[in-house]
CSV table of C-alpha atoms in Angstrom, one decimal:
chain,number,residue,atom,x,y,z
A,1,MET,CA,4.1,-8.6,22.0
A,2,LEU,CA,1.4,-11.0,23.3
A,3,ARG,CA,0.1,-13.6,21.0
A,4,ARG,CA,-3.6,-13.3,20.3
A,5,LEU,CA,-5.6,-16.3,19.2
A,6,ASN,CA,-8.6,-14.8,17.2
A,7,TYR,CA,-6.8,-13.7,14.1
A,8,LYS,CA,-8.9,-13.7,10.9
A,9,CYS,CA,-6.0,-14.6,8.6
A,10,HIS,CA,-5.9,-18.3,7.7
A,11,PHE,CA,-2.1,-18.3,7.4
A,12,CYS,CA,-2.2,-19.9,3.9
A,13,ALA,CA,1.1,-21.2,2.6
A,14,SER,CA,0.8,-18.7,-0.2
A,15,CYS,CA,-1.3,-15.5,0.3
A,16,GLU,CA,-3.3,-15.4,-3.0
A,17,GLY,CA,-6.8,-14.5,-1.9
A,18,LYS,CA,-8.3,-17.9,-2.1
A,19,GLY,CA,-8.4,-18.8,1.6
A,20,CYS,CA,-10.5,-15.9,2.7
A,21,VAL,CA,-13.0,-15.5,-0.2
A,22,GLY,CA,-16.0,-13.5,0.9
A,23,GLU,CA,-14.5,-12.6,4.3
A,24,MET,CA,-15.2,-8.9,4.7
A,25,PRO,CA,-14.8,-7.9,7.5
A,26,GLY,CA,-11.7,-10.0,7.4
A,27,MET,CA,-8.7,-10.5,5.2
A,28,GLY,CA,-10.7,-11.1,2.0
A,29,GLY,CA,-11.8,-8.7,-0.7
A,30,ALA,CA,-14.7,-7.4,-2.7
A,31,PHE,CA,-16.4,-9.4,-5.5
A,32,ASN,CA,-15.5,-12.7,-3.6
A,33,SER,CA,-11.9,-11.6,-3.5
A,34,ALA,CA,-11.8,-11.4,-7.3
A,35,ASN,CA,-9.4,-8.5,-7.5
A,36,PHE,CA,-7.3,-9.8,-4.6
A,37,ILE,CA,-6.8,-13.0,-6.5
A,38,GLU,CA,-6.2,-11.0,-9.8
A,39,ASN,CA,-3.6,-8.8,-8.1
A,40,VAL,CA,-1.4,-11.8,-7.1
A,41,ALA,CA,-1.9,-13.5,-10.4
A,42,GLY,CA,-1.2,-10.4,-12.4
A,43,TRP,CA,2.4,-10.2,-11.3
A,44,LYS,CA,2.9,-13.8,-12.3
A,45,LYS,CA,1.3,-13.2,-15.6
A,46,LEU,CA,3.6,-10.3,-16.4
A,47,ALA,CA,6.7,-12.1,-15.2
A,48,ALA,CA,6.1,-14.6,-18.0
A,49,GLN,CA,6.5,-11.8,-20.5
A,50,PHE,CA,9.9,-10.9,-19.1
A,51,LEU,CA,11.2,-14.3,-18.1
A,52,ASN,CA,11.9,-17.5,-20.0
A,53,GLU,CA,10.2,-20.5,-18.4
A,54,GLU,CA,12.7,-22.9,-19.8
A,55,THR,CA,15.5,-21.3,-17.8
A,56,PRO,CA,15.9,-21.7,-14.0
A,57,LEU,CA,14.1,-19.0,-12.2
A,58,ALA,CA,17.2,-17.8,-10.3
A,59,THR,CA,19.1,-17.4,-13.7
A,60,GLN,CA,16.1,-15.5,-15.1
A,61,GLU,CA,15.9,-13.2,-12.1
A,62,GLN,CA,19.7,-12.5,-12.2
A,63,ALA,CA,19.5,-11.6,-15.9
A,64,LEU,CA,16.6,-9.2,-15.4
A,65,LEU,CA,18.3,-7.7,-12.4
A,66,GLN,CA,21.4,-7.1,-14.5
A,67,GLN,CA,19.3,-5.5,-17.3
A,68,LEU,CA,17.8,-3.1,-14.8
A,69,GLN,CA,21.2,-2.2,-13.3
A,70,GLU,CA,22.6,-1.5,-16.7
A,71,LYS,CA,19.8,1.0,-17.3
A,72,GLY,CA,20.5,2.6,-13.9
A,73,ILE,CA,17.2,1.3,-12.5
A,74,SER,CA,17.1,0.2,-8.8
A,75,LEU,CA,14.7,-2.2,-7.2
A,76,PRO,CA,11.7,-0.5,-5.7
A,77,THR,CA,11.8,0.6,-2.1
A,78,ILE,CA,9.5,-1.4,0.1
A,79,ARG,CA,6.9,0.5,2.2
A,80,LEU,CA,4.2,-0.6,4.6
A,81,ALA,CA,0.8,-0.1,3.1
A,82,PRO,CA,-1.6,2.1,5.1
A,83,MET,CA,-3.9,-0.1,7.1
A,84,THR,CA,-6.5,0.3,9.9
A,85,GLY,CA,-9.5,-1.7,11.0
A,86,ALA,CA,-7.3,-4.1,13.0
A,87,VAL,CA,-10.1,-5.4,15.2
A,88,GLU,CA,-12.7,-6.0,12.6
A,89,ASN,CA,-10.5,-7.1,9.7
A,90,VAL,CA,-7.4,-8.7,11.4
A,91,GLY,CA,-8.9,-9.8,14.7
A,92,TYR,CA,-6.3,-7.9,16.7
A,93,GLN,CA,-7.1,-7.1,20.3
A,94,ASP,CA,-7.3,-3.4,19.7
A,95,GLU,CA,-6.3,-0.8,17.2
A,96,ARG,CA,-3.7,0.9,19.3
A,97,SER,CA,-1.8,-2.4,20.0
A,98,PHE,CA,-1.9,-3.2,16.3
A,99,TYR,CA,-0.4,0.1,15.2
A,100,PHE,CA,2.3,0.0,17.8
A,101,ASP,CA,3.3,-3.6,16.9
A,102,LEU,CA,3.0,-3.0,13.2
A,103,ILE,CA,5.2,0.2,13.2
A,104,ILE,CA,7.9,-1.3,15.4
A,105,ALA,CA,8.0,-4.5,13.3
A,106,SER,CA,8.2,-2.5,10.1
A,107,CYS,CA,11.0,-0.3,11.4
A,108,ALA,CA,12.9,-3.5,12.5
A,109,ALA,CA,12.5,-5.0,9.0
A,110,GLU,CA,13.9,-1.8,7.5
A,111,ILE,CA,10.9,-0.9,5.4
A,112,GLU,CA,9.4,2.6,5.0
A,113,LEU,CA,6.3,3.5,6.9
A,114,ALA,CA,2.8,4.6,6.0
A,115,LEU,CA,-0.2,5.5,8.1
A,116,GLY,CA,-3.9,5.3,7.1
A,117,ASP,CA,-6.9,6.8,8.8
A,118,GLY,CA,-10.5,5.7,9.4
A,119,CYS,CA,-13.5,6.0,11.6
A,120,PRO,CA,-13.2,6.9,14.5
A,121,ASP,CA,-10.4,9.4,14.3
A,122,GLU,CA,-8.4,7.5,16.9
A,123,LYS,CA,-7.2,5.1,14.2
A,124,LEU,CA,-5.1,7.8,12.7
A,125,LEU,CA,-4.2,9.3,16.1
A,126,PHE,CA,-2.9,5.9,17.3
A,127,GLY,CA,-0.8,5.6,14.2
A,128,ILE,CA,0.8,9.0,14.8
A,129,GLU,CA,1.4,8.0,18.4
A,130,ALA,CA,3.0,4.8,17.3
A,131,VAL,CA,5.5,6.5,14.9
A,132,LYS,CA,6.4,9.0,17.6
A,133,ALA,CA,7.0,6.1,20.1
A,134,ALA,CA,9.1,4.3,17.5
A,135,THR,CA,11.6,7.2,17.3
A,136,GLN,CA,12.9,6.2,20.7
A,137,PHE,CA,14.5,3.2,18.9
A,138,PHE,CA,14.5,4.3,15.3
A,139,PRO,CA,15.2,8.1,15.4
A,140,GLN,CA,14.6,8.6,11.7
A,141,ALA,CA,11.1,7.1,11.7
A,142,LYS,CA,8.7,9.1,9.5
A,143,ALA,CA,5.6,8.0,7.5
A,144,ALA,CA,3.7,8.7,4.4
A,145,VAL,CA,0.3,9.7,5.8
A,146,PHE,CA,-2.7,8.7,3.6
A,147,ILE,CA,-6.0,10.4,4.5
A,148,LYS,CA,-9.5,9.4,3.4
A,149,PRO,CA,-11.2,11.7,0.8
A,150,TYR,CA,-13.1,13.9,3.3
A,151,GLU,CA,-13.9,17.4,2.5
A,152,ASN,CA,-10.6,19.4,2.2
A,153,LYS,CA,-11.1,21.2,5.5
A,154,ARG,CA,-11.0,17.8,7.4
A,155,ILE,CA,-8.0,16.6,5.3
A,156,LEU,CA,-6.1,19.8,6.2
A,157,GLU,CA,-6.9,19.2,9.8
A,158,ARG,CA,-5.5,15.7,9.7
A,159,MET,CA,-2.4,16.9,7.9
A,160,GLU,CA,-1.8,19.3,10.8
A,161,TRP,CA,-2.3,16.4,13.3
A,162,SER,CA,0.4,14.3,11.6
A,163,LYS,CA,2.9,17.0,10.8
A,164,ASP,CA,5.5,15.8,13.3
A,165,VAL,CA,5.7,12.3,11.8
A,166,ALA,CA,4.8,12.9,8.2
A,167,GLU,CA,7.3,12.8,5.3
A,168,ILE,CA,4.6,12.6,2.6
A,169,TYR,CA,0.9,13.6,2.6
A,170,GLY,CA,-1.5,11.7,0.5
A,171,VAL,CA,-5.2,11.2,-0.2
A,172,ASP,CA,-6.6,7.7,-0.5
A,173,ILE,CA,-9.1,8.6,-3.3
A,174,ASP,CA,-10.2,5.0,-3.9
A,175,SER,CA,-11.6,4.9,-0.3
A,176,TYR,CA,-14.6,6.8,-1.8
A,177,ASN,CA,-15.7,3.4,-3.2
A,178,ILE,CA,-16.2,2.0,0.3
A,179,ILE,CA,-19.9,2.8,0.4
A,180,THR,CA,-20.5,2.3,4.1
A,181,MET,CA,-17.6,4.6,5.0
A,182,ARG,CA,-18.6,7.1,2.3
A,183,ASN,CA,-22.1,7.4,3.8
A,184,LYS,CA,-20.9,7.4,7.4
A,185,VAL,CA,-18.3,10.1,7.3
A,186,ASN,CA,-19.3,12.0,4.1
A,187,LEU,CA,-16.4,11.0,1.8
A,188,GLU,CA,-16.1,13.2,-1.3
A,189,LYS,CA,-15.3,12.2,-4.8
A,190,LYS,CA,-12.2,14.1,-5.6
A,191,THR,CA,-11.4,16.0,-8.8
A,192,ALA,CA,-8.1,17.6,-9.9
A,193,THR,CA,-9.5,21.0,-9.0
A,194,ILE,CA,-10.3,20.0,-5.4
A,195,LEU,CA,-7.0,18.2,-4.9
A,196,LYS,CA,-5.0,21.2,-6.2
A,197,GLU,CA,-5.9,23.0,-3.0
A,198,LEU,CA,-4.4,20.3,-0.9
A,199,LYS,CA,-1.3,20.0,-3.1
A,200,SER,CA,-0.7,23.8,-2.7
A,201,ALA,CA,-1.2,23.6,1.0
A,202,SER,CA,1.2,20.7,1.5
A,203,HIS,CA,4.8,21.6,2.5
A,204,LEU,CA,5.7,17.9,1.8
A,205,PRO,CA,5.5,15.8,-1.3
A,206,PHE,CA,1.9,15.2,-2.2
A,207,ALA,CA,0.6,11.8,-3.2
A,208,ILE,CA,-2.6,10.4,-4.7
A,209,LYS,CA,-3.3,6.8,-3.9
A,210,GLY,CA,-5.9,4.6,-5.6
A,211,ILE,CA,-5.3,5.2,-9.3
A,212,PHE,CA,-7.0,2.4,-11.1
A,213,THR,CA,-9.4,3.8,-13.8
A,214,GLN,CA,-9.1,5.8,-17.0
A,215,GLU,CA,-10.8,8.6,-15.2
A,216,ASP,CA,-8.1,8.5,-12.5
A,217,VAL,CA,-5.4,8.7,-15.1
A,218,GLU,CA,-7.0,11.8,-16.7
A,219,MET,CA,-7.2,13.4,-13.2
A,220,VAL,CA,-3.4,12.8,-12.7
A,221,THR,CA,-2.6,14.4,-16.0
A,222,GLU,CA,-4.3,17.6,-14.8
A,223,LEU,CA,-3.2,17.5,-11.2
A,224,LYS,CA,0.4,16.4,-11.7
A,225,PRO,CA,1.0,15.2,-8.1
A,226,ASP,CA,4.4,14.4,-6.7
A,227,ILE,CA,3.6,10.8,-6.2
A,228,VAL,CA,1.0,8.5,-7.9
A,229,VAL,CA,0.1,5.2,-6.3
A,230,VAL,CA,-1.5,2.6,-8.5
A,231,SER,CA,-3.8,0.7,-6.2
A,232,ASN,CA,-7.2,-1.0,-5.9
A,233,HIS,CA,-7.0,-1.1,-2.1
A,234,GLY,CA,-5.7,-4.7,-2.1
A,235,GLY,CA,-8.8,-5.8,-4.0
A,236,ARG,CA,-10.9,-4.7,-1.0
A,237,ILE,CA,-13.0,-2.0,-2.8
A,238,GLU,CA,-15.7,-2.2,-5.4
A,239,THR,CA,-14.1,-0.8,-8.5
A,240,ARG,CA,-13.3,-2.0,-12.0
A,241,LYS,CA,-12.1,-5.6,-12.3
A,242,GLY,CA,-8.4,-6.4,-12.9
A,243,SER,CA,-4.9,-6.3,-11.3
A,244,THR,CA,-2.7,-3.4,-10.4
A,245,ALA,CA,0.2,-5.0,-12.2
A,246,GLU,CA,-1.6,-5.0,-15.6
A,247,PHE,CA,-2.9,-1.5,-14.9
A,248,LEU,CA,0.6,-0.3,-14.3
A,249,GLN,CA,1.8,-2.0,-17.5
A,250,GLU,CA,-1.0,-0.2,-19.5
A,251,TYR,CA,-0.8,3.2,-18.0
A,252,GLY,CA,2.6,3.5,-16.3
A,253,ASN,CA,4.3,5.5,-19.0
A,254,THR,CA,1.5,8.0,-19.1
A,255,LEU,CA,1.4,8.4,-15.3
A,256,LYS,CA,5.2,8.7,-15.1
A,257,SER,CA,5.1,11.7,-17.4
A,258,HIS,CA,2.8,13.6,-15.0
A,259,CYS,CA,4.4,12.9,-11.6
A,260,ASN,CA,7.8,12.6,-10.0
A,261,GLU,CA,7.4,9.1,-8.6
A,262,LEU,CA,5.2,6.1,-9.5
A,263,TRP,CA,4.3,3.6,-6.8
A,264,VAL,CA,2.2,0.4,-6.8
A,265,ASP,CA,0.6,-1.9,-4.3
A,266,SER,CA,-1.5,-5.1,-4.1
A,267,GLY,CA,-0.4,-8.6,-4.8
A,268,ILE,CA,3.3,-8.3,-4.5
A,269,ARG,CA,4.7,-11.5,-2.9
A,270,THR,CA,8.1,-12.3,-4.4
A,271,PHE,CA,11.5,-10.9,-5.5
A,272,ARG,CA,10.3,-11.6,-9.0
A,273,ASP,CA,7.4,-9.3,-8.5
A,274,LEU,CA,9.8,-6.5,-7.4
A,275,LEU,CA,11.8,-7.0,-10.6
A,276,VAL,CA,8.6,-6.7,-12.7
A,277,ALA,CA,7.5,-3.6,-10.8
A,278,ALA,CA,10.9,-2.0,-11.4
A,279,THR,CA,10.7,-2.9,-15.1
A,280,LEU,CA,7.4,-1.1,-15.3
A,281,GLY,CA,8.7,2.0,-13.7
A,282,ALA,CA,7.7,1.7,-10.0
A,283,THR,CA,10.1,3.3,-7.6
A,284,GLN,CA,8.3,2.0,-4.5
A,285,VAL,CA,6.0,-0.9,-3.7
A,286,MET,CA,3.5,-1.0,-0.8
A,287,ILE,CA,3.0,-4.3,1.1
A,288,GLY,CA,0.0,-5.0,3.3
A,289,ARG,CA,-1.4,-8.4,4.0
A,290,PRO,CA,2.0,-10.3,4.0
A,291,ILE,CA,3.3,-8.0,6.7
A,292,VAL,CA,0.1,-8.4,8.8
A,293,THR,CA,0.2,-12.2,8.4
A,294,ALA,CA,3.8,-12.4,9.4
A,295,LEU,CA,3.2,-10.1,12.4
A,296,CYS,CA,0.2,-12.2,13.6
A,297,LYS,CA,2.0,-15.5,13.1
A,298,ASP,CA,5.5,-14.7,14.4
A,299,GLY,CA,5.7,-11.1,15.7
A,300,VAL,CA,8.6,-8.8,14.8
A,301,LYS,CA,10.9,-11.7,13.8
A,302,GLY,CA,8.2,-12.9,11.4
A,303,VAL,CA,8.0,-9.5,9.6
A,304,ILE,CA,11.8,-9.3,9.4
A,305,HIS,CA,12.0,-12.8,7.9
A,306,ALA,CA,9.1,-12.1,5.5
A,307,MET,CA,10.8,-8.9,4.2
A,308,ASP,CA,14.2,-10.6,3.9
A,309,CYS,CA,12.6,-13.3,1.8
A,310,LEU,CA,10.9,-10.7,-0.4
A,311,ARG,CA,14.3,-9.0,-1.0
A,312,THR,CA,16.1,-12.3,-1.7
A,313,PRO,CA,16.5,-13.7,-5.3
A,314,SER,CA,15.5,-17.3,-5.9
A,315,LYS,CA,18.3,-19.9,-5.2
A,316,HIS,CA,17.4,-22.3,-8.0
């Protein structure tokens, strides 16, 4: 992989949304990165409810891990978050190179894959191509494919495109809140009735990503998808204010009663965050910016190191 020198990430010591405020396109988020910052802070805030600050962090983590194990609860599986817009948001040379580098690095780091789509269609097609190429080295490579909320006919078309690499089909419903994209490619505000057609047509587990409002929760209770992903797009979309961690805490039990698996993304940075996510019922977590940052800074070895650190309890 060739090193490129025009990355938009500032490579902050801790990725908390404060170094890229207002940078969209770029690595920042909406509302001057307010929800990006809230997402990271939310996991820390909830950790304080489960951990005792007077005890060394490593001891606290071990105690919480043991509690989870005694209940038969495993740590969440780590999965790459669906990301496109590599040129405009990351500063990568081109979209195809980004997807190929990202997929190979994620496979090498032993995390699950996800693809996103965008405009133009080549963004999704490059992702599909990258997963197919990765099977030369990682034969079992498959991805959760998240598609923007186009009209159903276009979503079904993209499901067909990706059938050889998909293990899960999903609709990224919160992308509707990206106003420029909504107007450009005619995104559709999804209802449970509209989504039921897609769920019925899918021969794979069906996921809804972008659950972050009371209205979304009500839709899940009617639709009953296989997988629900609590997400605010990493704080990059204009939606209600708040963190995914606190939303998961408030609505997790309700959501779990209407789906088979509950996932969460946004703001997860540490092993402690994984423990909190597991405690709140998440079976998978999706990671975006930390993987991109590690890839841009140190290539494949950087992503492997970053994910190893995420999986490793504190030492003291």
